[in-house]
mmCIF file of C-alpha atoms in Angstrom:
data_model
loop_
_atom_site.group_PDB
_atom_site.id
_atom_site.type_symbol
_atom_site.label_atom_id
_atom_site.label_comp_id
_atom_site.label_asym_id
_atom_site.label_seq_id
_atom_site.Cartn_x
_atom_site.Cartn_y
_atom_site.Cartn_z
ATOM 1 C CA UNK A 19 -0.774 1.536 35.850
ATOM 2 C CA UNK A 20 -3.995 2.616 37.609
ATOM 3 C CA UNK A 21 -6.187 0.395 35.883
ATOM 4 C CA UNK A 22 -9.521 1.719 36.576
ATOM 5 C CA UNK A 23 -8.298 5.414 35.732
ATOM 6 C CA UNK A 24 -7.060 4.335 32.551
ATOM 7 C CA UNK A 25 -10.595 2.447 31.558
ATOM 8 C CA UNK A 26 -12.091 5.566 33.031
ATOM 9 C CA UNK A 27 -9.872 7.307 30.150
ATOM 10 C CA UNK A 28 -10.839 5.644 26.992
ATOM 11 C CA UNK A 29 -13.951 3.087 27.759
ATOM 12 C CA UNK A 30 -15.781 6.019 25.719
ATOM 13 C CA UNK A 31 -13.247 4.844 22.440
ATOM 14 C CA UNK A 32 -13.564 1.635 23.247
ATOM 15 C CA UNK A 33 -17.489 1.895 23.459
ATOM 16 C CA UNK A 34 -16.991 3.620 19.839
ATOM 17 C CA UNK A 35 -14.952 0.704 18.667
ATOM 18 C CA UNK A 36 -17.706 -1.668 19.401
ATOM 19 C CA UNK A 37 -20.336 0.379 18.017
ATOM 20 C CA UNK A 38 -18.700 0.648 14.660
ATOM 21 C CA UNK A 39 -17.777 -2.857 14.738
ATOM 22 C CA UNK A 40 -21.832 -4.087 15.263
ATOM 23 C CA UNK A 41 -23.034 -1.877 12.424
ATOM 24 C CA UNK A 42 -20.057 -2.696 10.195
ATOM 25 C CA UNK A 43 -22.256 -3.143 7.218
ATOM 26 C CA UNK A 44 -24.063 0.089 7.456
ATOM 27 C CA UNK A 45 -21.078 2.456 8.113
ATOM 28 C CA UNK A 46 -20.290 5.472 5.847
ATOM 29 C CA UNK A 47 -17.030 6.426 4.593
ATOM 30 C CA UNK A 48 -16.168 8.886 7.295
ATOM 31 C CA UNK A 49 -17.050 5.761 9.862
ATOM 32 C CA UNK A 50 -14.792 3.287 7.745
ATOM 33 C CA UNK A 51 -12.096 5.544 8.364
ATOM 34 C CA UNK A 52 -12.619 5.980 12.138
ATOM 35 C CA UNK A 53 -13.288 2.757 12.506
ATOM 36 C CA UNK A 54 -10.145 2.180 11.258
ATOM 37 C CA UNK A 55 -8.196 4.990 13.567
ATOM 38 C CA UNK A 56 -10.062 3.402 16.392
ATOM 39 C CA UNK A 57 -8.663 0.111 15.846
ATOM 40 C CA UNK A 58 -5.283 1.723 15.433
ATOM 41 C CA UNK A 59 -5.684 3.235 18.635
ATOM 42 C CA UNK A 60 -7.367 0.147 20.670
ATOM 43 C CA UNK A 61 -4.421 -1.913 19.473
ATOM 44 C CA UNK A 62 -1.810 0.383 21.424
ATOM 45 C CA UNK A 63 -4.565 0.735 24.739
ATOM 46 C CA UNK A 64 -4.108 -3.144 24.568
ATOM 47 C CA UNK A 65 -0.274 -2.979 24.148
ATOM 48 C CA UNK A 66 0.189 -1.134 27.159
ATOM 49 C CA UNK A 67 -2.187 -2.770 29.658
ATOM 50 C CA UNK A 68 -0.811 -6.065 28.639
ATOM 51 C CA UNK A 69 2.263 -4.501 29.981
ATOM 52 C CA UNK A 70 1.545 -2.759 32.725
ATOM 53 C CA UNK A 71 -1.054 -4.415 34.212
ATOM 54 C CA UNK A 72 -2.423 -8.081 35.374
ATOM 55 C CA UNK A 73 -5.863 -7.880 34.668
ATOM 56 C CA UNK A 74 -7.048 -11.205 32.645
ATOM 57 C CA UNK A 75 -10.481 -9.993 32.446
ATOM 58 C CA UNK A 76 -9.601 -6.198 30.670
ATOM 59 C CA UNK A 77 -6.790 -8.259 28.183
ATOM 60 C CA UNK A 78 -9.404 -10.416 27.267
ATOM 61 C CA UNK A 79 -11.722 -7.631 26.614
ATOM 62 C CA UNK A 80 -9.654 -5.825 24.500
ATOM 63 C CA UNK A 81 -8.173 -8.368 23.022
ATOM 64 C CA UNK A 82 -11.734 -9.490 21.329
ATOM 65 C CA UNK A 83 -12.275 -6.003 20.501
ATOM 66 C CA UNK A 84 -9.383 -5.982 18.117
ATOM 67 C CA UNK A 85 -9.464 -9.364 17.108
ATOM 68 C CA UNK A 86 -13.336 -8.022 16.032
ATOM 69 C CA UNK A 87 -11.961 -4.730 14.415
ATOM 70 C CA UNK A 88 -9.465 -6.598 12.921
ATOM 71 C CA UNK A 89 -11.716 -8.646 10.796
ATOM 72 C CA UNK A 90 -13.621 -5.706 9.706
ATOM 73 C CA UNK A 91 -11.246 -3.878 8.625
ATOM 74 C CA UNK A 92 -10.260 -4.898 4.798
ATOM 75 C CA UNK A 93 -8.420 -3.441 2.450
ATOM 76 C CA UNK A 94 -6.142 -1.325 4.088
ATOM 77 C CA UNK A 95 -3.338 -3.244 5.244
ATOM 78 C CA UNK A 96 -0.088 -2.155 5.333
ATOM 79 C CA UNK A 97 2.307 -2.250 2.990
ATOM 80 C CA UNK A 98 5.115 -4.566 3.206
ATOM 81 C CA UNK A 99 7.786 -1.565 3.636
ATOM 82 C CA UNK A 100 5.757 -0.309 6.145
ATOM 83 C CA UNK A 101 6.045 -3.870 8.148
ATOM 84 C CA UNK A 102 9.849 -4.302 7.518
ATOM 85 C CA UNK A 103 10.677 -0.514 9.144
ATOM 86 C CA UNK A 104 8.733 -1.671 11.716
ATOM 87 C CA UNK A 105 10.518 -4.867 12.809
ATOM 88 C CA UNK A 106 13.387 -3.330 12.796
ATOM 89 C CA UNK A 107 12.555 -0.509 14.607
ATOM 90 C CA UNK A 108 9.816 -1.851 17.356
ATOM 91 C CA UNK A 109 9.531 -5.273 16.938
ATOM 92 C CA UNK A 110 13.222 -6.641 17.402
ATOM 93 C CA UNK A 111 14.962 -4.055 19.635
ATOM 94 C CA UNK A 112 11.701 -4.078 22.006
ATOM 95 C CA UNK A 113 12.146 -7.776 22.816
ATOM 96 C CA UNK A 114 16.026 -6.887 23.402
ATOM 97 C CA UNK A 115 15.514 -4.020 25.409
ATOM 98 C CA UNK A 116 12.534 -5.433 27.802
ATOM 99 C CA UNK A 117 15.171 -8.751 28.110
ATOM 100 C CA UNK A 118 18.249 -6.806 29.288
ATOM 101 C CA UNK A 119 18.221 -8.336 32.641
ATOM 102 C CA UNK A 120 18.375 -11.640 31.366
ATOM 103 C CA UNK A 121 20.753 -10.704 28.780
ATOM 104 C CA UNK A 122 22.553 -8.669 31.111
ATOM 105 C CA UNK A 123 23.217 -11.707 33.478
ATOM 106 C CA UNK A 124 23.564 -14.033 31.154
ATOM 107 C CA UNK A 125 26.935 -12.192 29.796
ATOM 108 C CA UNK A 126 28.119 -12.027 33.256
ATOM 109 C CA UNK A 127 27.843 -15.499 33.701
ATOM 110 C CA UNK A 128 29.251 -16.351 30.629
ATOM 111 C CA UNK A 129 32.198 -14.230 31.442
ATOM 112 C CA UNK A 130 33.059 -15.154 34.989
ATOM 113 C CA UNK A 131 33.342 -19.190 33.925
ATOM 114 C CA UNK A 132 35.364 -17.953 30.665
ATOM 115 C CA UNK A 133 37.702 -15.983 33.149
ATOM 116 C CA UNK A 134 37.893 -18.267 35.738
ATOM 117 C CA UNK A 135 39.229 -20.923 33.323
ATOM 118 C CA UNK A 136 41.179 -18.985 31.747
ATOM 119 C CA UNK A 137 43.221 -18.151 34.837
ATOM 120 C CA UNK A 138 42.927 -21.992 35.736
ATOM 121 C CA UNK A 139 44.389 -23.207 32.409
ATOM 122 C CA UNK A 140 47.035 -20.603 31.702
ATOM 123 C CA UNK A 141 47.989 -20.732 35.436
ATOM 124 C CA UNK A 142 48.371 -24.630 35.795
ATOM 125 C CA UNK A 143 50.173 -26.541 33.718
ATOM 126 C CA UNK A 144 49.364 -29.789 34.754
ATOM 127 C CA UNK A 145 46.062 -29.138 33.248
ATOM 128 C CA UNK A 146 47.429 -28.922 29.975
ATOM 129 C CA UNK A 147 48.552 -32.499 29.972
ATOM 130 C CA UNK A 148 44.691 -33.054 30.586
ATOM 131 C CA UNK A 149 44.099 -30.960 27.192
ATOM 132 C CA UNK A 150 46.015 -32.350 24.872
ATOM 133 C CA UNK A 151 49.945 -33.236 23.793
ATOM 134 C CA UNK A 152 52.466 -30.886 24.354
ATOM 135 C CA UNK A 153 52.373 -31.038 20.169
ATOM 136 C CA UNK A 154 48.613 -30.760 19.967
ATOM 137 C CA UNK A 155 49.224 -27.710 22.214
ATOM 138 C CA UNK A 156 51.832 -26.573 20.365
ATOM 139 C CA UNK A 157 50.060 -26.987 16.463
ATOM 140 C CA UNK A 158 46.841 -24.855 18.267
ATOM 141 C CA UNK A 159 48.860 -21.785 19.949
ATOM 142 C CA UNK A 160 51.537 -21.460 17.039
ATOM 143 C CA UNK A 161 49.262 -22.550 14.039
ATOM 144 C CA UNK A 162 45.648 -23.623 14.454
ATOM 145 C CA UNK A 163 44.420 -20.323 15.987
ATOM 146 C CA UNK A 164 45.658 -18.233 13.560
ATOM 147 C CA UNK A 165 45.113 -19.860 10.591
ATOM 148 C CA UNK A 166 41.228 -20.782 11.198
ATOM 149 C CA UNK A 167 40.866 -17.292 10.358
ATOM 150 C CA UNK A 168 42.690 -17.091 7.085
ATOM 151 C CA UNK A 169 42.822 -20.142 5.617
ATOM 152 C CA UNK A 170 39.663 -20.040 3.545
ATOM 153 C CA UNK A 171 38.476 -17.411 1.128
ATOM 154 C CA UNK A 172 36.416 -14.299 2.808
ATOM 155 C CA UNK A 173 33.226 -15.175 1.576
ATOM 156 C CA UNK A 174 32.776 -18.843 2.162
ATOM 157 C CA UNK A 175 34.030 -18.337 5.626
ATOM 158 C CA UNK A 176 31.189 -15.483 6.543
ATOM 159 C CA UNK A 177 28.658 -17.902 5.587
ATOM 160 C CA UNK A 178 30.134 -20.721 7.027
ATOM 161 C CA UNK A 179 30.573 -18.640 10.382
ATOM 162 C CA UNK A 180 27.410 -16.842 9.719
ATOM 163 C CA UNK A 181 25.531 -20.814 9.584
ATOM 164 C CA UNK A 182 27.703 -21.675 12.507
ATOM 165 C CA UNK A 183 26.444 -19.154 14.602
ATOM 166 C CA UNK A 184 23.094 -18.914 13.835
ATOM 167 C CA UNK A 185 22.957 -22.629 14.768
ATOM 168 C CA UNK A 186 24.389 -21.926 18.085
ATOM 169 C CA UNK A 187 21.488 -18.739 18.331
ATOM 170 C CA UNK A 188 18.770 -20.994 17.066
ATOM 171 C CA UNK A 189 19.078 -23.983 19.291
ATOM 172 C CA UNK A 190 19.082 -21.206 22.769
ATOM 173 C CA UNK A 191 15.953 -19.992 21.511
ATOM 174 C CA UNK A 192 14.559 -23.578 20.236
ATOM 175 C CA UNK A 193 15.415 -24.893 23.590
ATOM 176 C CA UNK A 194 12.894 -22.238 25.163
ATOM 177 C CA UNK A 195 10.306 -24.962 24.481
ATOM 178 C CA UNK A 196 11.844 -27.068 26.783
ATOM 179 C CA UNK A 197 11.302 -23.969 29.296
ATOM 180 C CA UNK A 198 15.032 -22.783 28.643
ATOM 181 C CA UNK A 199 16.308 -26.068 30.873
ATOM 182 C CA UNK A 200 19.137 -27.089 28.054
ATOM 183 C CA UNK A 201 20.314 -23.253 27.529
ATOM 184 C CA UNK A 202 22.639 -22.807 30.666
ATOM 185 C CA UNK A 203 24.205 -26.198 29.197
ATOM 186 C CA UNK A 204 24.865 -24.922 25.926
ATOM 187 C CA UNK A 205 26.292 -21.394 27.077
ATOM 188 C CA UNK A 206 28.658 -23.665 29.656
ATOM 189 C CA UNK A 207 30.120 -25.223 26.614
ATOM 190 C CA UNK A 208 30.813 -22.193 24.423
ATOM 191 C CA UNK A 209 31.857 -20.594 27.458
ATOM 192 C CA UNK A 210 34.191 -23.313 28.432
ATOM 193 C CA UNK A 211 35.849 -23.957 25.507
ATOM 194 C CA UNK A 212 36.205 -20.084 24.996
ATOM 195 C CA UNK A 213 38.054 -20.163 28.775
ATOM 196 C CA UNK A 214 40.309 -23.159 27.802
ATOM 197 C CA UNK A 215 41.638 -21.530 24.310
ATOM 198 C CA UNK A 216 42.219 -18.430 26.256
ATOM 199 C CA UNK A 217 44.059 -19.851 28.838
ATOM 200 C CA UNK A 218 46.206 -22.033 26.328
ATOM 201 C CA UNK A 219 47.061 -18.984 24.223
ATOM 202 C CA UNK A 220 48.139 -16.544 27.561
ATOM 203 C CA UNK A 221 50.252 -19.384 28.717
ATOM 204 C CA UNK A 222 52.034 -19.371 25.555
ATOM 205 C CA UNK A 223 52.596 -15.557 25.180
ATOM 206 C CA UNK A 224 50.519 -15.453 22.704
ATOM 207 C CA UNK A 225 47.318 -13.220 24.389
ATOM 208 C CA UNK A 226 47.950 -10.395 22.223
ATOM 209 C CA UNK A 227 47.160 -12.412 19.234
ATOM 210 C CA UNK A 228 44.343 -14.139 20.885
ATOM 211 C CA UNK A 229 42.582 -10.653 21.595
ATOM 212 C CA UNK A 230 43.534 -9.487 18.460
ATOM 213 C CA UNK A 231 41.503 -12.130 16.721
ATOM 214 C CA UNK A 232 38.709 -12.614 19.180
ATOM 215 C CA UNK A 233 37.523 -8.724 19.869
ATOM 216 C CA UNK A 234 37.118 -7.571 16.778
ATOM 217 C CA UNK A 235 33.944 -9.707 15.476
ATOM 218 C CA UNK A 236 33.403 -11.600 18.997
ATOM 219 C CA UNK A 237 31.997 -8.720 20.753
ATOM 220 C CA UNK A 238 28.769 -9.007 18.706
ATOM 221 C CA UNK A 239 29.043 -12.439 18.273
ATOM 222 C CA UNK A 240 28.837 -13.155 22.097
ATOM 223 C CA UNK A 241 26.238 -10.219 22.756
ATOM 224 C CA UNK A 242 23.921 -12.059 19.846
ATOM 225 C CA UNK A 243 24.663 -15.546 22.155
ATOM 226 C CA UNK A 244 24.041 -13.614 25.319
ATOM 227 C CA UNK A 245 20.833 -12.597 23.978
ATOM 228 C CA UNK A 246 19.499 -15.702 22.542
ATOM 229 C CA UNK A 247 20.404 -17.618 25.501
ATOM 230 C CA UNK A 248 18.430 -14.808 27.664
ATOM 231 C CA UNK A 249 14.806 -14.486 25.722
ATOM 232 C CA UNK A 250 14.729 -18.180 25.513
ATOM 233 C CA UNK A 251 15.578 -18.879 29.101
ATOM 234 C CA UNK A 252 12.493 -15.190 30.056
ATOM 235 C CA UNK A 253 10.894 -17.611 27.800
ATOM 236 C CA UNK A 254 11.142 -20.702 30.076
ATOM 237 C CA UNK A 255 10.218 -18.542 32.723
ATOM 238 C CA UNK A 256 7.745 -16.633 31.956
ATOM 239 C CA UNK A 257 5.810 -20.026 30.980
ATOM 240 C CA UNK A 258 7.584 -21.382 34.959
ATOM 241 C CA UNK A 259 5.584 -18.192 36.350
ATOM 242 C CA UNK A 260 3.391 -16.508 34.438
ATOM 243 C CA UNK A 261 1.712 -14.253 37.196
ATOM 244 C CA UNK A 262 -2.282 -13.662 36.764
ATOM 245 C CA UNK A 263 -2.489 -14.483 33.230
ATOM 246 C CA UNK A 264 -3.387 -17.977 31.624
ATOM 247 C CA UNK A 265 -0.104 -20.244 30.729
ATOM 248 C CA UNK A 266 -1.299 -20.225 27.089
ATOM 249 C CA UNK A 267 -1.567 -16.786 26.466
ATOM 250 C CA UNK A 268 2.165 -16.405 27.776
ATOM 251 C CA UNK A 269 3.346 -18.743 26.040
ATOM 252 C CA UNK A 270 1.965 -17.455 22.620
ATOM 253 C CA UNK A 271 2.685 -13.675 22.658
ATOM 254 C CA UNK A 272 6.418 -14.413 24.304
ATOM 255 C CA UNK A 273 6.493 -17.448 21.534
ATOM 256 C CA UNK A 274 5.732 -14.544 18.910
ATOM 257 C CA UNK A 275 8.184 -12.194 20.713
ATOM 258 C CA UNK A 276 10.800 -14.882 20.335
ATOM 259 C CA UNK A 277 10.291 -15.594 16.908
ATOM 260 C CA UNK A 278 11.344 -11.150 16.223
ATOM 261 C CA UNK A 279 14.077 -11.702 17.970
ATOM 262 C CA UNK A 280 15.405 -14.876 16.278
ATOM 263 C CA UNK A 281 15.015 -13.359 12.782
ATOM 264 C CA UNK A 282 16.604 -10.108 13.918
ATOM 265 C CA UNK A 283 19.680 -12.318 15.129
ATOM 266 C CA UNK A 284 19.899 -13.589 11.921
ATOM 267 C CA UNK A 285 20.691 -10.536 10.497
ATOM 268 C CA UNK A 286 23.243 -8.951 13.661
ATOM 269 C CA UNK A 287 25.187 -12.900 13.265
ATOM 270 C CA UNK A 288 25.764 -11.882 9.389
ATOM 271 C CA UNK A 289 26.968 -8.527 10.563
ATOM 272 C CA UNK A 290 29.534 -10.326 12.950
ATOM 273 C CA UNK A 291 30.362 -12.778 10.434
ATOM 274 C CA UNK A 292 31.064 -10.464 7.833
ATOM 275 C CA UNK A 293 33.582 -9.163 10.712
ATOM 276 C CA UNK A 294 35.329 -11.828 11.537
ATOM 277 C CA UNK A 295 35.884 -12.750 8.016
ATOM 278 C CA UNK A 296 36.876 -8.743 6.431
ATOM 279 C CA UNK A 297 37.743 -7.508 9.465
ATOM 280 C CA UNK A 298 39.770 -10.397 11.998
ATOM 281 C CA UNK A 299 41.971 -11.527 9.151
ATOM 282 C CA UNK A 300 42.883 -8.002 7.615
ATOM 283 C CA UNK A 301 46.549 -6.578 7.429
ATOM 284 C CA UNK A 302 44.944 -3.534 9.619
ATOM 285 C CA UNK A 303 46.642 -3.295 12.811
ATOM 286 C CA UNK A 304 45.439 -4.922 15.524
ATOM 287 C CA UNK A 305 43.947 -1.673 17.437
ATOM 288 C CA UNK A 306 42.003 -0.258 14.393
ATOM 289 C CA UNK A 307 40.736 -4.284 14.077
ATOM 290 C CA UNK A 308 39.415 -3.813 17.682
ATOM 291 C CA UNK A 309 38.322 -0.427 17.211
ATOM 292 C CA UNK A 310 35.864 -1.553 14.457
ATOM 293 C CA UNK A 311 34.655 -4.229 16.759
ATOM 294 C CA UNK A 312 34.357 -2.304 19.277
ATOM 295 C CA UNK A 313 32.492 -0.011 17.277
ATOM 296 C CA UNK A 314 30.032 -2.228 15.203
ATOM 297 C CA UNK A 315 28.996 -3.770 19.266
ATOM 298 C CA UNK A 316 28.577 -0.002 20.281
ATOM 299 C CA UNK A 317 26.560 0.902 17.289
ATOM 300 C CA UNK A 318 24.320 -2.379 18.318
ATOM 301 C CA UNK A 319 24.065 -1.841 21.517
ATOM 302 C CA UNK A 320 22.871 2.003 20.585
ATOM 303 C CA UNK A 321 20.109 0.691 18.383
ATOM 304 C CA UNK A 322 18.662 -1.464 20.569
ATOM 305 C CA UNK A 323 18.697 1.058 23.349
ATOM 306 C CA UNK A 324 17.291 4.011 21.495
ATOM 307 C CA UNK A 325 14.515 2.039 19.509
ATOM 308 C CA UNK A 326 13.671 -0.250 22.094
ATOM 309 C CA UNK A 327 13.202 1.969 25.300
ATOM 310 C CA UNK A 328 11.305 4.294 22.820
ATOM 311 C CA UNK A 329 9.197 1.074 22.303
ATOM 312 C CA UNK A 330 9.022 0.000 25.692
ATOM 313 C CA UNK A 331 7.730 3.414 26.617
ATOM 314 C CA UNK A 332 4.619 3.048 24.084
ATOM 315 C CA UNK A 333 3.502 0.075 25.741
ATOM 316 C CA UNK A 334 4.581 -2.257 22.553
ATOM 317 C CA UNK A 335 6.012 -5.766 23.774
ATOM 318 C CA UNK A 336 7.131 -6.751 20.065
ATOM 319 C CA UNK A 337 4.009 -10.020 19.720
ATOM 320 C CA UNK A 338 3.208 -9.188 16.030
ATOM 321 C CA UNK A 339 -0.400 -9.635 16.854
ATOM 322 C CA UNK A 340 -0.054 -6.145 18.399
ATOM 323 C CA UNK A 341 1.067 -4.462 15.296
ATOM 324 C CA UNK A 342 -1.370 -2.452 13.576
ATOM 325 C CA UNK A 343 -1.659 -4.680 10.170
ATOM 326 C CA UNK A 344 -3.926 -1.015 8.348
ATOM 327 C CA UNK A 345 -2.776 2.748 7.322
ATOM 328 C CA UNK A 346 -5.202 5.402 8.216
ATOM 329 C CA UNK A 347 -7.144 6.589 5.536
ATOM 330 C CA UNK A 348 -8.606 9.355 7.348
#
């Protein structure tokens, strides 16, 4: 962004702004509503130079400007509908889309270790003695694996796996406060014991019923890891590095960010868990089971893409201090 082009550009709205904003007691009723289109409008101008640009002194600026406009402007907020299509469609695929090359590597990661121990443990079986009893092995391949799946009734199991892995989601992005150090850990482990089970179950013969059960629900299951595990560790950075801008002010608006995107998990976990519990189990053959998984992660992976790039390009970083909080009454 050419900075002093784009004050250049709108200093005369922002000039406005302040105006109204001093003589906010005196204003008429066609100055209460561009007050409030202004303030509209300032919001997004601060949006997109706090992305595109480094410069402390014109954030802060702007950034008093609304908070001003903000206070003045009563009785116009905007409805809770309003606020709900707009998480879902700015707030929460934003912070995906403007992470993908976190996400992005953390799924390759997470892959690699998962393959290279699965070619480890299915190709050595010495280390099986290391895993368990030839029985133990036996009772997990033959039995264990299978059954985890159908052995309780649909619903308890989608909110016990739905609980499970929100845990899992929640303590990536709850580790961001410990700058994301604890994260890589946590993915090693999920990875890890993802690699061994795989491994196990190809040794046996039995990797058509492994993939079988895993692809249909864990395709969005792992992306919703893979992208906990990212924002938390941007997180980490971000507060590791934060460029020209104070620590604190990092800290907050990705804080914020993080926040959209741990609610919106919520929701994509119960999707996958809902999956795994209709879907994994079902009598369906196994290709239409992966087809469905395959297309539920497509459908995601479409959503975030669309609405977040769209968001991206507006300037909007999903902090929920940047949303416009009044509807133009003008």
């Amino acid at each position: 962004m050419d900075v002093d082009a784009f004050v250049l550009a709108h200093r005369a709205t922002w000039d406005r702004l302040e105006q109204l904003v001093k003589r906010r007691r005196r204003l008429t009723g066609a100055e209460v509503d561009e007050l409030v289109d202004l303030y509209q409008r300032v919001s997004t101008h601060l949006s997109m130079v706090r992305s595109a640009s480094n410069d402390s002194v014109l954030v802060g600026k702007l950034s008093g400007l609304v908070a001003q406009a903000r206070s003045v402007v009563t009785g116009a907020h905007a409805p809770l509908w309003r606020e709900f299509v707009r998480f879902w469609t700015v707030s929460f695929p934003v912070v995906a889309y403007r992470s993908w090359r976190w996400w992005l590597g953390t799924a390759v990661v997470f892959m690699a270790v998962v393959f290279a121990l699965a070619f480890w443990v299915g190709g050595d079986p010495e280390v099986h003695t290391a895993i368990g009893t030839p029985s133990e092995i036996d009772q997990l391949v033959n039995h264990d694996f299978a059954s985890y799946y159908s052995e309780n009734p649909a619903g308890s199991f989608a909110l016990q796996v739905w609980v499970n892995n929100s845990w899992v989601a929640a303590q990536c992005i709850g580790f961001a406060i410990l700058l994301g150090l604890p994260i890589p850990y946590l993915l090693f482990q999920n990875a890890a014991n993802l690699g061994v089970i795989a491994g196990l179950m190809f040794a046996a013969n039995k990797g058509d019923l492994f993939l079988g059960l895993i692809l249909p629900h864990g395709l969005l299951e792992l992306t919703a890891v893979f992208l906990a595990g990212a924002v938390g560790m941007r997180l980490g950075w971000m507060v590791i590095a934060p460029g020209d801008r104070p620590r604190g002010q990092v800290l907050a608006e990705q804080g914020r960010a993080v926040v959209a995107v741990a609610v919106g998990l919520a929701a994509v976990l119960l999707v996958s868990g809902l999956v795994e519990a209709m879907v994994t189990p079902s009598p369906l053959p196994t290709a239409v089971r992966i087809g469905i998984g395959v297309t539920v992660e497509v459908a995601f992976l479409t959503y975030v893409i669309y609405f977040g790039r769209k968001a991206a390009r507006a300037g909007e970083t999903g902090d929920v201090e940047d949303a416009p909080d009044v509807v133009p009454v003008a």
